CSV table of N, CA, C and O in Angstrom, one decimal:
chain,number,residue,atom,x,y,z
M,1,MET,N,-37.8,-74.9,-17.4
M,1,MET,CA,-38.4,-75.6,-16.4
M,1,MET,C,-37.7,-75.4,-15.1
M,1,MET,O,-36.5,-75.3,-15.0
M,2,GLU,N,-38.5,-75.3,-14.1
M,2,GLU,CA,-37.9,-75.0,-12.7
M,2,GLU,C,-37.4,-76.4,-12.2
M,2,GLU,O,-38.0,-77.4,-12.4
M,3,GLY,N,-36.2,-76.3,-11.6
M,3,GLY,CA,-35.6,-77.5,-11.0
M,3,GLY,C,-34.7,-78.2,-12.0
M,3,GLY,O,-34.1,-79.2,-11.6
M,4,GLU,N,-34.6,-77.7,-13.2
M,4,GLU,CA,-33.7,-78.3,-14.2
M,4,GLU,C,-32.3,-78.1,-13.7
M,4,GLU,O,-32.0,-77.0,-13.2
M,5,GLY,N,-31.5,-79.1,-13.8
M,5,GLY,CA,-30.1,-78.9,-13.3
M,5,GLY,C,-29.9,-79.4,-11.9
M,5,GLY,O,-28.8,-79.6,-11.4
M,6,ARG,N,-31.0,-79.5,-11.2
M,6,ARG,CA,-31.0,-80.0,-9.8
M,6,ARG,C,-31.2,-81.5,-9.8
M,6,ARG,O,-32.0,-82.0,-10.5
M,7,VAL,N,-30.4,-82.2,-9.1
M,7,VAL,CA,-30.5,-83.6,-9.0
M,7,VAL,C,-31.3,-83.9,-7.7
M,7,VAL,O,-31.0,-83.4,-6.6
M,8,LEU,N,-32.4,-84.6,-7.9
M,8,LEU,CA,-33.2,-84.9,-6.7
M,8,LEU,C,-32.7,-86.2,-6.1
M,8,LEU,O,-32.5,-87.2,-6.8
M,9,ASP,N,-32.4,-86.1,-4.9
M,9,ASP,CA,-31.8,-87.3,-4.2
M,9,ASP,C,-32.7,-87.7,-3.1
M,9,ASP,O,-32.6,-87.1,-2.0
M,10,ASN,N,-33.6,-88.6,-3.4
M,10,ASN,CA,-34.5,-89.1,-2.4
M,10,ASN,C,-34.0,-90.3,-1.7
M,10,ASN,O,-34.6,-90.8,-0.7
M,11,ASP,N,-32.8,-90.8,-2.1
M,11,ASP,CA,-32.2,-92.0,-1.4
M,11,ASP,C,-31.7,-91.6,-0.1
M,11,ASP,O,-31.1,-90.5,0.0
M,12,PRO,N,-31.8,-92.4,0.9
M,12,PRO,CA,-31.2,-92.1,2.2
M,12,PRO,C,-29.6,-92.1,2.0
M,12,PRO,O,-29.1,-92.8,1.2
M,13,PRO,N,-29.0,-91.3,2.9
M,13,PRO,CA,-27.5,-91.3,2.8
M,13,PRO,C,-27.0,-92.7,3.1
M,13,PRO,O,-27.5,-93.4,3.9
M,14,THR,N,-26.0,-93.1,2.3
M,14,THR,CA,-25.4,-94.4,2.5
M,14,THR,C,-24.3,-94.3,3.5
M,14,THR,O,-23.5,-93.4,3.4
M,15,ILE,N,-24.2,-95.3,4.3
M,15,ILE,CA,-23.1,-95.4,5.3
M,15,ILE,C,-22.0,-96.2,4.6
M,15,ILE,O,-22.3,-97.3,4.1
M,16,PRO,N,-20.8,-95.7,4.5
M,16,PRO,CA,-19.8,-96.5,3.9
M,16,PRO,C,-19.6,-97.8,4.6
M,16,PRO,O,-19.5,-97.9,5.8
M,17,ASP,N,-19.5,-98.9,3.8
M,17,ASP,CA,-19.3,-100.2,4.3
M,17,ASP,C,-17.8,-100.4,4.6
M,17,ASP,O,-16.9,-100.3,3.7
M,18,ASN,N,-17.5,-100.7,5.9
M,18,ASN,CA,-16.1,-100.9,6.2
M,18,ASN,C,-15.7,-102.3,6.2
M,18,ASN,O,-14.6,-102.7,6.7
M,19,GLY,N,-16.5,-103.2,5.6
M,19,GLY,CA,-16.2,-104.6,5.4
M,19,GLY,C,-16.8,-105.4,6.6
M,19,GLY,O,-16.7,-106.6,6.5
M,20,MET,N,-17.3,-104.8,7.6
M,20,MET,CA,-17.7,-105.6,8.8
M,20,MET,C,-19.0,-106.4,8.5
M,20,MET,O,-19.2,-107.4,9.0
M,21,GLU,N,-19.9,-105.8,7.6
M,21,GLU,CA,-21.1,-106.5,7.3
M,21,GLU,C,-20.7,-107.8,6.6
M,21,GLU,O,-21.3,-108.9,6.9
M,22,GLY,N,-19.8,-107.7,5.6
M,22,GLY,CA,-19.4,-108.9,4.9
M,22,GLY,C,-18.7,-109.9,5.8
M,22,GLY,O,-18.9,-111.1,5.7
M,23,TYR,N,-17.9,-109.4,6.7
M,23,TYR,CA,-17.2,-110.3,7.7
M,23,TYR,C,-18.2,-111.0,8.6
M,23,TYR,O,-18.1,-112.2,8.9
M,24,GLN,N,-19.2,-110.3,9.0
M,24,GLN,CA,-20.2,-110.9,9.9
M,24,GLN,C,-21.0,-111.9,9.2
M,24,GLN,O,-21.4,-113.0,9.7
M,25,ARG,N,-21.3,-111.7,7.9
M,25,ARG,CA,-22.0,-112.7,7.1
M,25,ARG,C,-21.1,-113.9,6.9
M,25,ARG,O,-21.6,-115.1,7.0
M,26,LEU,N,-19.9,-113.7,6.7
M,26,LEU,CA,-18.9,-114.8,6.6
M,26,LEU,C,-18.9,-115.6,7.9
M,26,LEU,O,-18.9,-116.9,7.8
M,27,GLN,N,-18.8,-114.9,9.0
M,27,GLN,CA,-18.8,-115.6,10.3
M,27,GLN,C,-20.0,-116.5,10.5
M,27,GLN,O,-20.0,-117.6,10.9
M,28,ARG,N,-21.2,-115.9,10.2
M,28,ARG,CA,-22.4,-116.7,10.3
M,28,ARG,C,-22.5,-117.9,9.4
M,28,ARG,O,-22.9,-119.0,9.8
M,29,ARG,N,-22.0,-117.8,8.2
M,29,ARG,CA,-21.9,-118.9,7.3
M,29,ARG,C,-20.9,-120.0,7.8
M,29,ARG,O,-21.2,-121.2,7.7
M,30,MET,N,-19.8,-119.5,8.3
M,30,MET,CA,-18.8,-120.5,8.8
M,30,MET,C,-19.4,-121.2,10.0
M,30,MET,O,-19.2,-122.4,10.1
M,31,GLN,N,-20.1,-120.5,10.9
M,31,GLN,CA,-20.6,-121.2,12.1
M,31,GLN,C,-21.7,-122.1,11.7
M,31,GLN,O,-21.8,-123.3,12.2
M,32,LEU,N,-22.6,-121.7,10.7
M,32,LEU,CA,-23.6,-122.6,10.2
M,32,LEU,C,-23.0,-123.9,9.5
M,32,LEU,O,-23.5,-125.0,9.8
M,33,ALA,N,-22.0,-123.7,8.7
M,33,ALA,CA,-21.3,-124.8,8.1
M,33,ALA,C,-20.7,-125.7,9.1
M,33,ALA,O,-20.7,-127.0,8.9
M,34,THR,N,-20.1,-125.2,10.2
M,34,THR,CA,-19.5,-126.0,11.2
M,34,THR,C,-20.6,-126.8,11.9
M,34,THR,O,-20.4,-128.0,12.3
M,35,LEU,N,-21.8,-126.1,12.2
M,35,LEU,CA,-22.9,-126.8,12.8
M,35,LEU,C,-23.4,-128.0,11.9
M,35,LEU,O,-23.7,-129.1,12.4
M,36,VAL,N,-23.5,-127.7,10.6
M,36,VAL,CA,-23.9,-128.8,9.7
M,36,VAL,C,-22.9,-129.9,9.7
M,36,VAL,O,-23.3,-131.1,9.8
M,37,ALA,N,-21.6,-129.6,9.6
M,37,ALA,CA,-20.6,-130.7,9.6
M,37,ALA,C,-20.7,-131.5,10.9
M,37,ALA,O,-20.6,-132.7,10.9
M,38,SER,N,-20.9,-130.8,12.0
M,38,SER,CA,-21.0,-131.5,13.3
M,38,SER,C,-22.2,-132.3,13.4
M,38,SER,O,-22.2,-133.4,13.9
M,39,GLY,N,-23.3,-131.8,12.8
M,39,GLY,CA,-24.6,-132.5,12.8
M,39,GLY,C,-24.5,-133.8,12.0
M,39,GLY,O,-25.3,-134.7,12.2
M,40,LEU,N,-23.6,-133.8,11.0
M,40,LEU,CA,-23.4,-135.0,10.2
M,40,LEU,C,-22.4,-136.0,10.9
M,40,LEU,O,-22.6,-137.2,10.9
M,41,VAL,N,-21.3,-135.4,11.4
M,41,VAL,CA,-20.2,-136.3,11.9
M,41,VAL,C,-20.6,-136.9,13.3
M,41,VAL,O,-20.2,-138.1,13.5
M,42,VAL,N,-21.3,-136.2,14.1
M,42,VAL,CA,-21.6,-136.8,15.5
M,42,VAL,C,-22.5,-138.0,15.4
M,42,VAL,O,-22.1,-139.1,15.9
M,43,PRO,N,-23.6,-137.9,14.6
M,43,PRO,CA,-24.4,-139.2,14.5
M,43,PRO,C,-23.7,-140.3,13.8
M,43,PRO,O,-23.8,-141.5,14.1
M,44,LEU,N,-22.9,-139.9,12.8
M,44,LEU,CA,-22.1,-140.9,12.0
M,44,LEU,C,-21.1,-141.6,13.0
M,44,LEU,O,-20.9,-142.8,12.9
M,45,SER,N,-20.4,-140.8,13.8
M,45,SER,CA,-19.5,-141.5,14.7
M,45,SER,C,-20.2,-142.3,15.8
M,45,SER,O,-19.7,-143.3,16.2
M,46,PHE,N,-21.4,-141.9,16.2
M,46,PHE,CA,-22.2,-142.7,17.1
M,46,PHE,C,-22.5,-144.1,16.4
M,46,PHE,O,-22.4,-145.1,17.1
M,47,TRP,N,-23.0,-144.0,15.2
M,47,TRP,CA,-23.3,-145.2,14.5
M,47,TRP,C,-22.1,-146.1,14.2
M,47,TRP,O,-22.2,-147.3,14.4
M,48,LEU,N,-21.0,-145.5,13.9
M,48,LEU,CA,-19.8,-146.3,13.5
M,48,LEU,C,-19.0,-146.8,14.8
M,48,LEU,O,-18.5,-147.9,14.8
M,49,PHE,N,-18.9,-145.9,15.8
M,49,PHE,CA,-17.9,-146.2,16.8
M,49,PHE,C,-18.6,-146.2,18.2
M,49,PHE,O,-17.9,-146.6,19.2
M,50,GLY,N,-19.8,-145.8,18.4
M,50,GLY,CA,-20.4,-145.9,19.7
M,50,GLY,C,-20.6,-144.5,20.4
M,50,GLY,O,-20.1,-143.5,19.9
M,51,PRO,N,-21.3,-144.5,21.5
M,51,PRO,CA,-21.6,-143.3,22.2
M,51,PRO,C,-20.4,-142.6,22.8
M,51,PRO,O,-20.4,-141.3,22.9
M,52,ALA,N,-19.4,-143.3,23.3
M,52,ALA,CA,-18.3,-142.6,23.9
M,52,ALA,C,-17.5,-141.8,22.9
M,52,ALA,O,-17.2,-140.6,23.1
M,53,THR,N,-17.3,-142.3,21.7
M,53,THR,CA,-16.7,-141.6,20.6
M,53,THR,C,-17.5,-140.4,20.2
M,53,THR,O,-17.0,-139.3,20.0
M,54,ALA,N,-18.8,-140.6,20.0
M,54,ALA,CA,-19.7,-139.6,19.6
M,54,ALA,C,-19.7,-138.4,20.6
M,54,ALA,O,-19.7,-137.2,20.2
M,55,THR,N,-19.7,-138.7,21.9
M,55,THR,CA,-19.7,-137.7,22.9
M,55,THR,C,-18.4,-136.9,22.8
M,55,THR,O,-18.4,-135.7,22.9
M,56,SER,N,-17.3,-137.6,22.6
M,56,SER,CA,-16.0,-136.9,22.5
M,56,SER,C,-16.0,-136.0,21.2
M,56,SER,O,-15.5,-134.8,21.3
M,57,VAL,N,-16.5,-136.5,20.1
M,57,VAL,CA,-16.6,-135.6,18.9
M,57,VAL,C,-17.5,-134.4,19.2
M,57,VAL,O,-17.1,-133.3,18.8
M,58,LEU,N,-18.6,-134.6,19.9
M,58,LEU,CA,-19.5,-133.5,20.2
M,58,LEU,C,-18.8,-132.5,21.0
M,58,LEU,O,-18.9,-131.3,20.8
M,59,VAL,N,-18.2,-132.9,22.1
M,59,VAL,CA,-17.4,-132.0,23.0
M,59,VAL,C,-16.4,-131.2,22.2
M,59,VAL,O,-16.3,-130.0,22.3
M,60,GLY,N,-15.7,-131.9,21.3
M,60,GLY,CA,-14.7,-131.2,20.5
M,60,GLY,C,-15.3,-130.2,19.5
M,60,GLY,O,-14.8,-129.1,19.3
M,61,ALA,N,-16.4,-130.6,18.9
M,61,ALA,CA,-17.1,-129.7,18.0
M,61,ALA,C,-17.6,-128.5,18.7
M,61,ALA,O,-17.5,-127.4,18.1
M,62,LEU,N,-18.2,-128.6,19.9
M,62,LEU,CA,-18.6,-127.5,20.7
M,62,LEU,C,-17.4,-126.6,21.0
M,62,LEU,O,-17.5,-125.3,21.0
M,63,ALA,N,-16.3,-127.2,21.3
M,63,ALA,CA,-15.1,-126.4,21.6
M,63,ALA,C,-14.6,-125.7,20.3
M,63,ALA,O,-14.2,-124.5,20.4
M,64,GLY,N,-14.8,-126.3,19.2
M,64,GLY,CA,-14.4,-125.6,17.9
M,64,GLY,C,-15.3,-124.4,17.6
M,64,GLY,O,-14.8,-123.4,17.2
M,65,LEU,N,-16.6,-124.6,17.9
M,65,LEU,CA,-17.5,-123.5,17.7
M,65,LEU,C,-17.2,-122.3,18.7
M,65,LEU,O,-17.2,-121.1,18.3
M,66,LEU,N,-16.9,-122.7,19.9
M,66,LEU,CA,-16.5,-121.6,20.9
M,66,LEU,C,-15.2,-120.9,20.4
M,66,LEU,O,-15.1,-119.7,20.5
M,67,TYR,N,-14.2,-121.7,19.9
M,67,TYR,CA,-13.0,-121.1,19.4
M,67,TYR,C,-13.3,-120.2,18.2
M,67,TYR,O,-12.7,-119.1,18.2
M,68,LEU,N,-14.2,-120.6,17.3
M,68,LEU,CA,-14.5,-119.7,16.2
M,68,LEU,C,-15.2,-118.4,16.7
M,68,LEU,O,-14.9,-117.3,16.2
M,69,ARG,N,-16.1,-118.5,17.7
M,69,ARG,CA,-16.7,-117.3,18.2
M,69,ARG,C,-15.7,-116.3,18.9
M,69,ARG,O,-15.8,-115.1,18.7
M,70,LEU,N,-14.8,-116.9,19.7
M,70,LEU,CA,-13.8,-116.1,20.3
M,70,LEU,C,-12.9,-115.4,19.4
M,70,LEU,O,-12.5,-114.3,19.5
M,71,LEU,N,-12.5,-116.2,18.3
M,71,LEU,CA,-11.6,-115.7,17.3
M,71,LEU,C,-12.3,-114.5,16.5
M,71,LEU,O,-11.7,-113.5,16.3
M,72,ALA,N,-13.6,-114.7,16.2
M,72,ALA,CA,-14.3,-113.7,15.5
M,72,ALA,C,-14.4,-112.4,16.4
M,72,ALA,O,-14.3,-111.3,15.9
M,73,ARG,N,-14.7,-112.6,17.7
M,73,ARG,CA,-14.7,-111.4,18.5
M,73,ARG,C,-13.4,-110.7,18.6
M,73,ARG,O,-13.4,-109.5,18.6
M,74,SER,N,-12.3,-111.4,18.6
M,74,SER,CA,-11.0,-110.8,18.7
M,74,SER,C,-10.7,-110.1,17.4
M,74,SER,O,-10.2,-109.0,17.4
M,75,VAL,N,-11.1,-110.7,16.3
M,75,VAL,CA,-10.8,-110.0,15.0
M,75,VAL,C,-11.7,-108.8,14.9
M,75,VAL,O,-11.3,-107.7,14.3
M,76,ARG,N,-13.0,-108.8,15.3
M,76,ARG,CA,-13.9,-107.7,15.3
M,76,ARG,C,-13.3,-106.5,16.1
M,76,ARG,O,-13.5,-105.3,15.7
M,77,ARG,N,-12.6,-106.8,17.2
M,77,ARG,CA,-12.0,-105.7,18.0
M,77,ARG,C,-10.7,-105.1,17.4
M,77,ARG,O,-10.3,-104.1,17.8
M,78,LEU,N,-10.2,-105.9,16.5
M,78,LEU,CA,-8.9,-105.5,15.9
M,78,LEU,C,-9.1,-104.1,15.1
M,78,LEU,O,-10.0,-104.0,14.3
M,79,GLY,N,-8.3,-103.2,15.4
M,79,GLY,CA,-8.3,-101.9,14.8
M,79,GLY,C,-9.3,-100.9,15.5
M,79,GLY,O,-9.1,-99.7,15.4
M,80,VAL,N,-10.2,-101.4,16.3
M,80,VAL,CA,-11.1,-100.5,17.0
M,80,VAL,C,-10.6,-100.3,18.4
M,80,VAL,O,-10.4,-99.2,18.9
M,81,ALA,N,-10.4,-101.4,19.2
M,81,ALA,CA,-10.0,-101.3,20.5
M,81,ALA,C,-8.6,-101.8,20.8
M,81,ALA,O,-8.1,-101.7,21.9
M,82,SER,N,-8.1,-102.5,19.8
M,82,SER,CA,-6.8,-103.1,20.0
M,82,SER,C,-6.0,-103.2,18.7
M,82,SER,O,-6.6,-103.1,17.6
M,83,LYS,N,-4.7,-103.3,18.8
M,83,LYS,CA,-3.9,-103.4,17.6
M,83,LYS,C,-3.3,-104.8,17.4
M,83,LYS,O,-2.6,-105.0,16.5
M,84,SER,N,-3.7,-105.8,18.3
M,84,SER,CA,-3.3,-107.1,18.1
M,84,SER,C,-4.4,-108.1,18.5
M,84,SER,O,-5.3,-107.7,19.2
M,85,LEU,N,-4.3,-109.3,18.0
M,85,LEU,CA,-5.3,-110.3,18.3
M,85,LEU,C,-5.2,-110.7,19.7
M,85,LEU,O,-4.1,-110.9,20.2
M,86,GLY,N,-6.3,-111.0,20.3
M,86,GLY,CA,-6.3,-111.5,21.7
M,86,GLY,C,-5.9,-113.0,21.7
M,86,GLY,O,-5.9,-113.7,20.7
M,87,LYS,N,-5.5,-113.5,22.8
M,87,LYS,CA,-5.0,-114.8,22.9
M,87,LYS,C,-6.0,-115.7,23.7
M,87,LYS,O,-5.7,-116.9,23.9
M,88,VAL,N,-7.1,-115.2,24.0
M,88,VAL,CA,-8.1,-116.0,24.8
M,88,VAL,C,-8.5,-117.2,24.1
M,88,VAL,O,-8.7,-118.3,24.7
M,89,GLN,N,-8.8,-117.1,22.8
M,89,GLN,CA,-9.2,-118.3,22.0
M,89,GLN,C,-8.3,-119.4,22.1
M,89,GLN,O,-8.7,-120.6,21.9
M,90,LEU,N,-7.0,-119.2,22.3
M,90,LEU,CA,-6.0,-120.2,22.4
M,90,LEU,C,-6.2,-121.1,23.6
M,90,LEU,O,-5.7,-122.2,23.6
M,91,LEU,N,-6.9,-120.6,24.6
M,91,LEU,CA,-7.2,-121.4,25.8
M,91,LEU,C,-8.2,-122.6,25.5
M,91,LEU,O,-8.2,-123.6,26.2
M,92,VAL,N,-9.0,-122.4,24.4
M,92,VAL,CA,-10.0,-123.4,24.1
M,92,VAL,C,-9.4,-124.8,23.8
M,92,VAL,O,-9.7,-125.8,24.4
M,93,PRO,N,-8.4,-124.9,22.8
M,93,PRO,CA,-7.8,-126.2,22.5
M,93,PRO,C,-7.0,-126.7,23.7
M,93,PRO,O,-7.0,-127.9,23.9
M,94,VAL,N,-6.4,-125.8,24.4
M,94,VAL,CA,-5.6,-126.3,25.6
M,94,VAL,C,-6.6,-126.9,26.6
M,94,VAL,O,-6.3,-128.0,27.1
M,95,ALA,N,-7.7,-126.2,26.9
M,95,ALA,CA,-8.7,-126.7,27.8
M,95,ALA,C,-9.2,-128.1,27.3
M,95,ALA,O,-9.5,-129.0,28.1
M,96,LEU,N,-9.5,-128.2,26.0
M,96,LEU,CA,-10.0,-129.4,25.4
M,96,LEU,C,-9.0,-130.6,25.6
M,96,LEU,O,-9.4,-131.7,26.0
M,97,VAL,N,-7.7,-130.3,25.4
M,97,VAL,CA,-6.7,-131.4,25.5
M,97,VAL,C,-6.6,-131.8,27.0
M,97,VAL,O,-6.5,-133.0,27.4
M,98,LEU,N,-6.6,-130.8,27.9
M,98,LEU,CA,-6.6,-131.1,29.3
M,98,LEU,C,-7.8,-131.9,29.8
M,98,LEU,O,-7.7,-132.8,30.5
M,99,ALA,N,-9.0,-131.5,29.3
M,99,ALA,CA,-10.2,-132.2,29.7
M,99,ALA,C,-10.2,-133.6,29.2
M,99,ALA,O,-10.5,-134.6,29.9
M,100,ALA,N,-9.7,-133.8,27.9
M,100,ALA,CA,-9.7,-135.1,27.3
M,100,ALA,C,-8.7,-136.0,28.0
M,100,ALA,O,-8.8,-137.2,28.1
M,101,SER,N,-7.6,-135.4,28.5
M,101,SER,CA,-6.6,-136.2,29.2
M,101,SER,C,-7.0,-136.5,30.7
M,101,SER,O,-6.5,-137.5,31.2
M,102,ARG,N,-7.8,-135.7,31.3
M,102,ARG,CA,-8.2,-135.9,32.7
M,102,ARG,C,-9.6,-136.6,32.9
M,102,ARG,O,-9.8,-137.2,33.9
M,103,ILE,N,-10.5,-136.5,31.9
M,103,ILE,CA,-11.8,-137.1,32.1
M,103,ILE,C,-11.8,-138.4,31.3
M,103,ILE,O,-11.7,-138.4,30.1
M,104,PRO,N,-12.0,-139.5,32.0
M,104,PRO,CA,-11.9,-140.8,31.4
M,104,PRO,C,-13.0,-141.0,30.3
M,104,PRO,O,-12.8,-141.8,29.4
M,105,ALA,N,-14.1,-140.3,30.4
M,105,ALA,CA,-15.2,-140.5,29.4
M,105,ALA,C,-14.8,-139.9,28.0
M,105,ALA,O,-15.4,-140.3,27.0
M,106,LEU,N,-13.9,-139.0,28.0
M,106,LEU,CA,-13.5,-138.3,26.8
M,106,LEU,C,-12.3,-139.0,26.1
M,106,LEU,O,-11.4,-139.3,26.8
M,107,GLN,N,-12.4,-139.1,24.8
M,107,GLN,CA,-11.2,-139.7,24.1
M,107,GLN,C,-10.5,-138.6,23.4
M,107,GLN,O,-11.2,-137.7,22.7
M,108,MET,N,-9.2,-138.5,23.4
M,108,MET,CA,-8.4,-137.4,22.9
M,108,MET,C,-8.6,-137.3,21.4
M,108,MET,O,-8.9,-136.2,20.9
M,109,LEU,N,-8.4,-138.3,20.6
M,109,LEU,CA,-8.4,-138.2,19.1
M,109,LEU,C,-9.8,-137.8,18.6
M,109,LEU,O,-9.9,-136.8,17.8
M,110,PRO,N,-10.9,-138.4,19.0
M,110,PRO,CA,-12.2,-138.0,18.6
M,110,PRO,C,-12.5,-136.5,19.0
M,110,PRO,O,-13.1,-135.8,18.2
M,111,ALA,N,-12.1,-136.1,20.2
M,111,ALA,CA,-12.3,-134.7,20.6
M,111,ALA,C,-11.6,-133.8,19.7
M,111,ALA,O,-12.1,-132.7,19.3
M,112,LEU,N,-10.3,-134.1,19.4
M,112,LEU,CA,-9.6,-133.2,18.5
M,112,LEU,C,-10.1,-133.2,17.1
M,112,LEU,O,-10.1,-132.1,16.4
M,113,ILE,N,-10.6,-134.3,16.6
M,113,ILE,CA,-11.3,-134.3,15.3
M,113,ILE,C,-12.5,-133.5,15.3
M,113,ILE,O,-12.8,-132.7,14.4
M,114,GLY,N,-13.3,-133.6,16.4
M,114,GLY,CA,-14.5,-132.7,16.6
M,114,GLY,C,-14.1,-131.2,16.6
M,114,GLY,O,-14.8,-130.4,16.0
M,115,PHE,N,-13.0,-130.9,17.3
M,115,PHE,CA,-12.6,-129.5,17.3
M,115,PHE,C,-12.2,-129.0,16.0
M,115,PHE,O,-12.5,-127.9,15.6
M,116,LEU,N,-11.6,-129.8,15.2
M,116,LEU,CA,-11.2,-129.4,13.8
M,116,LEU,C,-12.3,-129.4,12.8
M,116,LEU,O,-12.0,-129.1,11.6
M,117,LEU,N,-13.5,-129.7,13.2
M,117,LEU,CA,-14.6,-129.7,12.2
M,117,LEU,C,-14.8,-128.3,11.6
M,117,LEU,O,-15.5,-128.1,10.6
M,118,TYR,N,-14.3,-127.2,12.3
M,118,TYR,CA,-14.5,-125.9,11.7
M,118,TYR,C,-13.6,-125.7,10.5
M,118,TYR,O,-13.9,-124.8,9.7
M,119,LYS,N,-12.6,-126.5,10.3
M,119,LYS,CA,-11.7,-126.4,9.2
M,119,LYS,C,-12.3,-126.7,7.9
M,119,LYS,O,-12.1,-125.9,6.9
M,120,PRO,N,-13.1,-127.8,7.7
M,120,PRO,CA,-13.8,-128.0,6.5
M,120,PRO,C,-14.7,-126.8,6.1
M,120,PRO,O,-14.9,-126.5,5.0
M,121,ALA,N,-15.4,-126.3,7.1
M,121,ALA,CA,-16.3,-125.1,6.9
M,121,ALA,C,-15.5,-123.9,6.4
M,121,ALA,O,-15.9,-123.2,5.5
M,122,LEU,N,-14.3,-123.7,6.9
M,122,LEU,CA,-13.4,-122.7,6.4
M,122,LEU,C,-13.0,-122.9,5.0
M,122,LEU,O,-13.0,-122.0,4.1
M,123,ILE,N,-12.7,-124.1,4.6
M,123,ILE,CA,-12.3,-124.5,3.3
M,123,ILE,C,-13.5,-124.3,2.3
M,123,ILE,O,-13.3,-123.7,1.2
M,124,VAL,N,-14.6,-124.7,2.7
M,124,VAL,CA,-15.8,-124.6,1.9
M,124,VAL,C,-16.1,-123.1,1.6
M,124,VAL,O,-16.4,-122.7,0.5
M,125,GLN,N,-16.0,-122.3,2.6
M,125,GLN,CA,-16.3,-120.9,2.5
M,125,GLN,C,-15.2,-120.2,1.5
M,125,GLN,O,-15.6,-119.4,0.7
M,126,ALA,N,-14.0,-120.6,1.6
M,126,ALA,CA,-13.0,-120.1,0.8
M,126,ALA,C,-13.2,-120.5,-0.7
M,126,ALA,O,-13.1,-119.7,-1.6
M,127,LEU,N,-13.7,-121.7,-0.9
M,127,LEU,CA,-14.0,-122.1,-2.3
M,127,LEU,C,-15.2,-121.4,-2.8
M,127,LEU,O,-15.3,-121.1,-4.0
M,128,LEU,N,-16.2,-121.2,-2.0
M,128,LEU,CA,-17.4,-120.5,-2.4
M,128,LEU,C,-17.2,-119.0,-2.7
M,128,LEU,O,-17.8,-118.5,-3.6
M,129,ASP,N,-16.2,-118.4,-2.0
M,129,ASP,CA,-15.9,-117.0,-2.2
M,129,ASP,C,-15.0,-116.8,-3.4
M,129,ASP,O,-14.8,-115.7,-3.9
M,130,ALA,N,-14.3,-117.9,-3.9
M,130,ALA,CA,-13.4,-117.7,-4.9
M,130,ALA,C,-14.0,-117.6,-6.3
M,130,ALA,O,-15.1,-117.7,-6.6
């Protein structure tokens, strides 16, 4: 038979996965989990403690999401354009603390709790991946 011994390869060439696709999926899941946690905690804090506390938690949660995005961008650049992590994301909690201390409508503790809402999402993702 003609063609015996030849392997027909109709599959497109595969691009080796350098782990970035998995990392991007992880980042999307973490951001979604943080949004879900924020979507639960902000109304709960409004119901339990009032609008001022809920606003502070919301501002903190938004700062936490921004922190996650900046950290992800910094990690994505690691090895490609830089050899160390950027420090820009560290300005987010500093700006949050400064804002909470200077703006009377913001409360420090609820804002920091809102900021840390990305941590449960991180723990959940670690448990799901284990």
